[in-house]
mmCIF file of C-alpha atoms in Angstrom:
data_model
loop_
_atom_site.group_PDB
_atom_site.id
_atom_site.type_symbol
_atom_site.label_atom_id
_atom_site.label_comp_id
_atom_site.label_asym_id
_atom_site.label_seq_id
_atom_site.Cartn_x
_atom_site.Cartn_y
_atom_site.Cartn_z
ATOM 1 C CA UNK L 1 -18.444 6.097 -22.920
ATOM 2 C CA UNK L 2 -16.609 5.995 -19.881
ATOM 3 C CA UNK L 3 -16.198 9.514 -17.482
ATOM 4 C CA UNK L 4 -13.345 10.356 -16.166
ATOM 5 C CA UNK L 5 -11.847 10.991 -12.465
ATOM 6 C CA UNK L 6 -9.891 14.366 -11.764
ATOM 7 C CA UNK L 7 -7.838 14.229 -8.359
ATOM 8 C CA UNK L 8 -7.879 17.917 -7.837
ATOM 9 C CA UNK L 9 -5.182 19.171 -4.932
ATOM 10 C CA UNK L 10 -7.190 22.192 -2.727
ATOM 11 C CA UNK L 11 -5.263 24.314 -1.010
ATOM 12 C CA UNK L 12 -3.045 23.889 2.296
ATOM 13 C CA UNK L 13 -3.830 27.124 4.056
ATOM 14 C CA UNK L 14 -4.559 30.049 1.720
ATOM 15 C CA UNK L 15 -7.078 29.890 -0.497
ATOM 16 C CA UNK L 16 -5.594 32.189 -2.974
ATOM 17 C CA UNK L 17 -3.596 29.271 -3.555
ATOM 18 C CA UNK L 18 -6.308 27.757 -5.183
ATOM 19 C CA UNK L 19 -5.986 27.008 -9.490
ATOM 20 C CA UNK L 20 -8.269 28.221 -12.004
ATOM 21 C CA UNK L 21 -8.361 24.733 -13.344
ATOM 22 C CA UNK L 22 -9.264 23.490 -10.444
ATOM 23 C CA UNK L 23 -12.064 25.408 -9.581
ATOM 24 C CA UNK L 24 -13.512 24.960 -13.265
ATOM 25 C CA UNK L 25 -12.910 20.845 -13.361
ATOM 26 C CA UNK L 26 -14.787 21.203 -9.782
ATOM 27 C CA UNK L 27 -18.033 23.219 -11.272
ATOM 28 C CA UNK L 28 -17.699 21.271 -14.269
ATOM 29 C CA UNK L 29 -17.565 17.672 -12.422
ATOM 30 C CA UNK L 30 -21.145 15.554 -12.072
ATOM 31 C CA UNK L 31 -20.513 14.687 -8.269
ATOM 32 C CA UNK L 32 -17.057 15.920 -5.961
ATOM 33 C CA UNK L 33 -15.687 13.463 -3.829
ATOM 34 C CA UNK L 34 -14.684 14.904 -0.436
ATOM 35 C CA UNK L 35 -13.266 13.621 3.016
ATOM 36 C CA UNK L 36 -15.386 15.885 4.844
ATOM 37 C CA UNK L 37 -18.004 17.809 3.360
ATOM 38 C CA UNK L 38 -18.023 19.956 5.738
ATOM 39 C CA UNK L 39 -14.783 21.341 5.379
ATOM 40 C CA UNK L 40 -14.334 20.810 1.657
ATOM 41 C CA UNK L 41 -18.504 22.491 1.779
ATOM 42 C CA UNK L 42 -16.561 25.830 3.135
ATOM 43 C CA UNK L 43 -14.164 25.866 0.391
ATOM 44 C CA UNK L 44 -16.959 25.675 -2.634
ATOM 45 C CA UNK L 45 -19.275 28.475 -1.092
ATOM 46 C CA UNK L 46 -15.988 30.364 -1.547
ATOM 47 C CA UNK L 47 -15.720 29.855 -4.748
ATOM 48 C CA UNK L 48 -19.345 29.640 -5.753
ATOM 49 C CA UNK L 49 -19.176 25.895 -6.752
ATOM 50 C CA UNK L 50 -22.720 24.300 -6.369
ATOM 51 C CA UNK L 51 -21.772 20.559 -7.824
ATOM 52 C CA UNK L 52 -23.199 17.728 -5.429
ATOM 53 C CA UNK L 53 -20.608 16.517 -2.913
ATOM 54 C CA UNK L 54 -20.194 13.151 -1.320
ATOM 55 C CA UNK L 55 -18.221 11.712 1.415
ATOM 56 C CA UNK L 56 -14.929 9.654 0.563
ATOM 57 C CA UNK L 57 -12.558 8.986 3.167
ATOM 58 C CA UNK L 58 -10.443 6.276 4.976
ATOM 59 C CA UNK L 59 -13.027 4.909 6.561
ATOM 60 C CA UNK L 60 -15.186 4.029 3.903
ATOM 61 C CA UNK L 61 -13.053 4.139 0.801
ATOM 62 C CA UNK L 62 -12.223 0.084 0.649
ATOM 63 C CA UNK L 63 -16.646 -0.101 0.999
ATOM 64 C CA UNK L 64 -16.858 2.283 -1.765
ATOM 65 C CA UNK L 65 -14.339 2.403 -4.142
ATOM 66 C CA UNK L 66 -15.730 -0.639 -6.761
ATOM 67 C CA UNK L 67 -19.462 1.408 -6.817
ATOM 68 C CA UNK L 68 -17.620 4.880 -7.015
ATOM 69 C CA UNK L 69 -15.651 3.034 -10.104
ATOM 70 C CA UNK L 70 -18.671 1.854 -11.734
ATOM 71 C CA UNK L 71 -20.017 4.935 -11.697
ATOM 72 C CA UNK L 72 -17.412 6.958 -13.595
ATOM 73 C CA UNK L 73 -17.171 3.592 -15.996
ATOM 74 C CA UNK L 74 -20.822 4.678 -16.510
ATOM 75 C CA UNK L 75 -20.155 8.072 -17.895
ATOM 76 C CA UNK L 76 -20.049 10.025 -15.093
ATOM 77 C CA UNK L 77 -17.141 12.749 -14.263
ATOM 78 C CA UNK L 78 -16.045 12.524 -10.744
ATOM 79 C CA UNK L 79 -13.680 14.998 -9.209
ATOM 80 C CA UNK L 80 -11.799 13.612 -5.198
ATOM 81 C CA UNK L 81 -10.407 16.386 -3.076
ATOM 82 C CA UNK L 82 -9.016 15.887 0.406
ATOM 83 C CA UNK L 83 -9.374 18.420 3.286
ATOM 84 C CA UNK L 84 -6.629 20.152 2.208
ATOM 85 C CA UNK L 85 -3.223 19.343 -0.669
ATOM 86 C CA UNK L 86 -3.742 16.369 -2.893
ATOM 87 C CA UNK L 87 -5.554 13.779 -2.455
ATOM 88 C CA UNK L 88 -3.758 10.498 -2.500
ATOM 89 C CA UNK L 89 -0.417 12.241 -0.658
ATOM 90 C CA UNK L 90 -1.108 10.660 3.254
ATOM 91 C CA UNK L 91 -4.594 11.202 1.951
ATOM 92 C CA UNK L 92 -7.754 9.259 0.226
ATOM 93 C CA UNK L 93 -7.223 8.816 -3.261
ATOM 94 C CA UNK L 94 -4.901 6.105 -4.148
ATOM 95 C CA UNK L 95 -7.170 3.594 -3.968
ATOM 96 C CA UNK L 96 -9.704 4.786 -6.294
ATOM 97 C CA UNK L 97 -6.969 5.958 -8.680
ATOM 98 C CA UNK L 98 -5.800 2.589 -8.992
ATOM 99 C CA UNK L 99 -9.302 0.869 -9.518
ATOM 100 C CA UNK L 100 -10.014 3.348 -12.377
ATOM 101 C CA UNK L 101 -6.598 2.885 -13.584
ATOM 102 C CA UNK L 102 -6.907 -0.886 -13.620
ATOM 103 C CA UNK L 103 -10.086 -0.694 -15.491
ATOM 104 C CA UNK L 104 -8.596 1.433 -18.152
ATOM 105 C CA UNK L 105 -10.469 4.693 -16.509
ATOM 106 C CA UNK L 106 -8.720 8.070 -17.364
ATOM 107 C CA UNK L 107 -7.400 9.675 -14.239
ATOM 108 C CA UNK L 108 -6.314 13.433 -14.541
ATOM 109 C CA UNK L 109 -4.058 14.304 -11.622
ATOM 110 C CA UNK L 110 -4.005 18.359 -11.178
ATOM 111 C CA UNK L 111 -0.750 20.648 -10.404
ATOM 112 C CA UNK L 112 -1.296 22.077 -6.732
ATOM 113 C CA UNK L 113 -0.609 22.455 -3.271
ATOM 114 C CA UNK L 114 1.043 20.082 -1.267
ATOM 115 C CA UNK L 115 2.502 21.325 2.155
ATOM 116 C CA UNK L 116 6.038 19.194 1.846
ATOM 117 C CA UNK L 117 7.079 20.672 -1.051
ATOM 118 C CA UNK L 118 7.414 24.253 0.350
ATOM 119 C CA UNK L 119 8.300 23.235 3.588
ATOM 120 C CA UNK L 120 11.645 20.992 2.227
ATOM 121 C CA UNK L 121 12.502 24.461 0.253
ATOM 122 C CA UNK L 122 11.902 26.946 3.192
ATOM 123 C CA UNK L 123 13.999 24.483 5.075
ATOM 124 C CA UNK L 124 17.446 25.799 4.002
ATOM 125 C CA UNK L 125 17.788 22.066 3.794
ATOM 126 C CA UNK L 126 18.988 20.153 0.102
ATOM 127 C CA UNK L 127 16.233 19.734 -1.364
ATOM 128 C CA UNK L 128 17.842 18.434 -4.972
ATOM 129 C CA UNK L 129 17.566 14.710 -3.345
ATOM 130 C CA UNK L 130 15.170 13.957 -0.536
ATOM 131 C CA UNK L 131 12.969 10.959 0.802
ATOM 132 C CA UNK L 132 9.163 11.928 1.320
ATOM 133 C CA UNK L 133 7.864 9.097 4.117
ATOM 134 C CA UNK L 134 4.390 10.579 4.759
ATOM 135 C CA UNK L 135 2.741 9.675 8.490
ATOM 136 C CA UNK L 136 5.603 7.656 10.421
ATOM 137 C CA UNK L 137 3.856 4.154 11.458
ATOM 138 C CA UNK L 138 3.087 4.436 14.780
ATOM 139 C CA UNK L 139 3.956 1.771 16.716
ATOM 140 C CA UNK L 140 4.875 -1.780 14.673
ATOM 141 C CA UNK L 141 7.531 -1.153 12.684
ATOM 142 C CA UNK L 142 8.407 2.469 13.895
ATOM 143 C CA UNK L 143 11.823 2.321 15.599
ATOM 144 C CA UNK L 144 12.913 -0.314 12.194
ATOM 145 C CA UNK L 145 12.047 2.659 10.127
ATOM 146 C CA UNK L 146 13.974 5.324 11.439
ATOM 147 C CA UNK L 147 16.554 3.326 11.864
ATOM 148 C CA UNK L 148 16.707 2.771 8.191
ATOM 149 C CA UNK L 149 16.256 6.668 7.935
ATOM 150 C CA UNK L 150 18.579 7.772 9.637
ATOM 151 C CA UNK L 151 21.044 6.134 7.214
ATOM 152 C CA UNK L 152 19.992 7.332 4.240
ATOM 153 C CA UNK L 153 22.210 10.598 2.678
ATOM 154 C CA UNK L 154 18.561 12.165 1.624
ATOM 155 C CA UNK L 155 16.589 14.983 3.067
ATOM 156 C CA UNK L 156 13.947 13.166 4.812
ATOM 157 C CA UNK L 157 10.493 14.864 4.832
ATOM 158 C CA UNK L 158 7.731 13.089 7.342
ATOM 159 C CA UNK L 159 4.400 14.719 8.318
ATOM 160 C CA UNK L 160 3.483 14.526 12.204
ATOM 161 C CA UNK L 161 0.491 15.777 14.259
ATOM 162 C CA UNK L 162 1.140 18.510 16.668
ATOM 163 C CA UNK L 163 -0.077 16.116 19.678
ATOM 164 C CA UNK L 164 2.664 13.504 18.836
ATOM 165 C CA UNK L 165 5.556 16.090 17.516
ATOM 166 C CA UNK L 166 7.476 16.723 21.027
ATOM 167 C CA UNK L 167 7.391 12.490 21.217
ATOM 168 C CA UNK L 168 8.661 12.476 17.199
ATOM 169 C CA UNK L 169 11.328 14.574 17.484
ATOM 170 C CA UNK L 170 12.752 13.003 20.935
ATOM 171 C CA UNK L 171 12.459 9.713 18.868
ATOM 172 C CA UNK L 172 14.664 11.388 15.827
ATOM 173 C CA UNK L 173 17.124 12.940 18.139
ATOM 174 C CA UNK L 174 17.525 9.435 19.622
ATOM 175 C CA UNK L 175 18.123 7.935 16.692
ATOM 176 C CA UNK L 176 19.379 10.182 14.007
ATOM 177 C CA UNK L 177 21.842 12.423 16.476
ATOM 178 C CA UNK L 178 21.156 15.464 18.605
ATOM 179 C CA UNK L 179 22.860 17.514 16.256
ATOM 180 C CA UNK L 180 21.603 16.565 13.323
ATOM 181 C CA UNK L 181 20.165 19.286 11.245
ATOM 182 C CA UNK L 182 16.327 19.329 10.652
ATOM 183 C CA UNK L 183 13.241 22.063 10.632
ATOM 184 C CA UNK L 184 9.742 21.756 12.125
ATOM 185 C CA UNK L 185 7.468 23.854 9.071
ATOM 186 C CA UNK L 186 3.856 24.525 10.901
ATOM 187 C CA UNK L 187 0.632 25.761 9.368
ATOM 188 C CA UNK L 188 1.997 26.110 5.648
ATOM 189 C CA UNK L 189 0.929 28.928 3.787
ATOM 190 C CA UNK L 190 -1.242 30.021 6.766
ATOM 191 C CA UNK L 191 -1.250 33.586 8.682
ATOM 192 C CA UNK L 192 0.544 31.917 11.906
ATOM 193 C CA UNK L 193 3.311 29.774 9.315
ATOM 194 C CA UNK L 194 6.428 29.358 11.455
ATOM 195 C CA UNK L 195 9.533 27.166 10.589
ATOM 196 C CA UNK L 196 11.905 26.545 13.403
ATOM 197 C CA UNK L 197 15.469 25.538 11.939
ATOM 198 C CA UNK L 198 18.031 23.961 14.529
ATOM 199 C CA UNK L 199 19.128 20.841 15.371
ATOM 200 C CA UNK L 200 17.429 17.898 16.233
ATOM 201 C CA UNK L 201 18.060 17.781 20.024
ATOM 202 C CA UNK L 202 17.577 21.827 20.647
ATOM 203 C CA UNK L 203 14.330 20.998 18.831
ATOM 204 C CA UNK L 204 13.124 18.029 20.786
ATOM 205 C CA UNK L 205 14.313 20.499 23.509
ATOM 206 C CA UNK L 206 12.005 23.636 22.885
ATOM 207 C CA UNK L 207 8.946 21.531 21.539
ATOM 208 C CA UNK L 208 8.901 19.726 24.399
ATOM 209 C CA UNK L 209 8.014 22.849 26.675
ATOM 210 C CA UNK L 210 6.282 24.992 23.438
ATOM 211 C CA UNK L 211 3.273 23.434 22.405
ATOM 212 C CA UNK L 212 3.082 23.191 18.841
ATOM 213 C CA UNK L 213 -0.437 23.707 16.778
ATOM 214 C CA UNK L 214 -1.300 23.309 13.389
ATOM 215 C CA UNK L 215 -0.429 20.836 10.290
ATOM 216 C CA UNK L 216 3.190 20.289 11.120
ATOM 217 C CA UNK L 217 6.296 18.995 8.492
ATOM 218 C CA UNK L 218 9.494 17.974 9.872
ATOM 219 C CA UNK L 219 12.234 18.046 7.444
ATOM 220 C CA UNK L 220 15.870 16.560 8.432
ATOM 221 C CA UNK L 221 19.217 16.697 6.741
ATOM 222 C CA UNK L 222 20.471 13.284 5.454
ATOM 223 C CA UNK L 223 23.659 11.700 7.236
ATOM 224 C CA UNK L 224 26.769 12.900 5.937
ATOM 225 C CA UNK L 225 28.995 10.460 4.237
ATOM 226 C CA UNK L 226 32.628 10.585 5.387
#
């Protein structure tokens, strides 16, 4: 009989945001996959979780995701976590969930932490329609996408490192208006979690003389019909 693979979200920042189901599916699991061991490693001591660990990430998840399939097909239970949220959102996962969905695999996706979905409602932003785009490409294809975005009558939620943020938001102001609405979220659920709310240029404005740190989510208001 086939096993079964549990994508188990781990938290953003606090671990007190971490589920009782997920820490039992993770002692309970034959092997965890993690995208670093290391960090994920710091997590189990935490919580006391002793199963065997294994690397999965981008760079070797196309190498490794028929063998890791034939191994749950074989009976075993695998459980993926990423370094932090869940796995498969701008993270490894996908790929392997589709393999063992394609071979008629179970997959068991976990409730958890995510950090766009508090950051779109601590925006003061609507959140009752919104676009989630993930990691902006960045270079080919880049300026065609936020043109497209900028458009679009949705929230828009992207993810951005803090090295590239002052360039991002410069970018949006560009294109989506100086005085469009929007909110840079850093270090979710974390002791240092700040969201700045203005608009788009005064952000692009401060940010590019602050120096931002952290997992960062910018969140922008969607264009205003007339």
């Amino acid at each position: 009989m086939a096993g079964k693979l549990y994508i188990v979200p781990t938290p953003v920042g606090n671990l007190e945001d971490m589920t009782f189901r997920a820490i039992k599916v993770l002692k309970e699991a034959d092997l965890i996959l993690a995208e670093d061991t290391r960090t994920s490693g710091v997590l189990m001591k935490h919580f006391e979780i002793s199963t065997p660990m294994e690397s999965h990430h981008k760079f070797n998840e196309h190498e490794r995701v028929q063998s890791v399939a034939d191994r749950i097909e074989g009976g075993l239970n695998l459980a993926i976590v990423s370094d932090a949220g869940t796995p498969g959102i701008s993270d490894p996962g996908f790929m392997l969930s589709r393999e063992c969905r394609r071979r008629g695999i179970t997959v068991e996706t976990l409730p958890g932490a995510t950090a766009f979905v508090p950051a779109l409602v601590s925006s003061g932003l609507p959140c009752d329609r919104f676009v989630f785009e993930g990691f902006l490409p960045p270079k080919k294809g880049r300026a065609t996408r936020l043109g497209i975005l900028s458009e679009d009558p949705r929230t828009v939620v992207i993810y951005e490192s803090p090295k590239r943020l002052a360039r991002t938001l410069r970018q949006l102001a560009e294109t989506f208006g100086v005085e469009r609405e929007a909110a840079v979220c850093r270090e979710i659920s974390k002791l240092h979690e700040t969201i700045h709310r203005d608009t788009l240029g005064a952000l692009a404005e401060y940010f590019s003389v602050n120096q931002a740190k952290g997992e960062i989510v910018i969140v922008i208001g969607g264009k205003e019909r007339l």
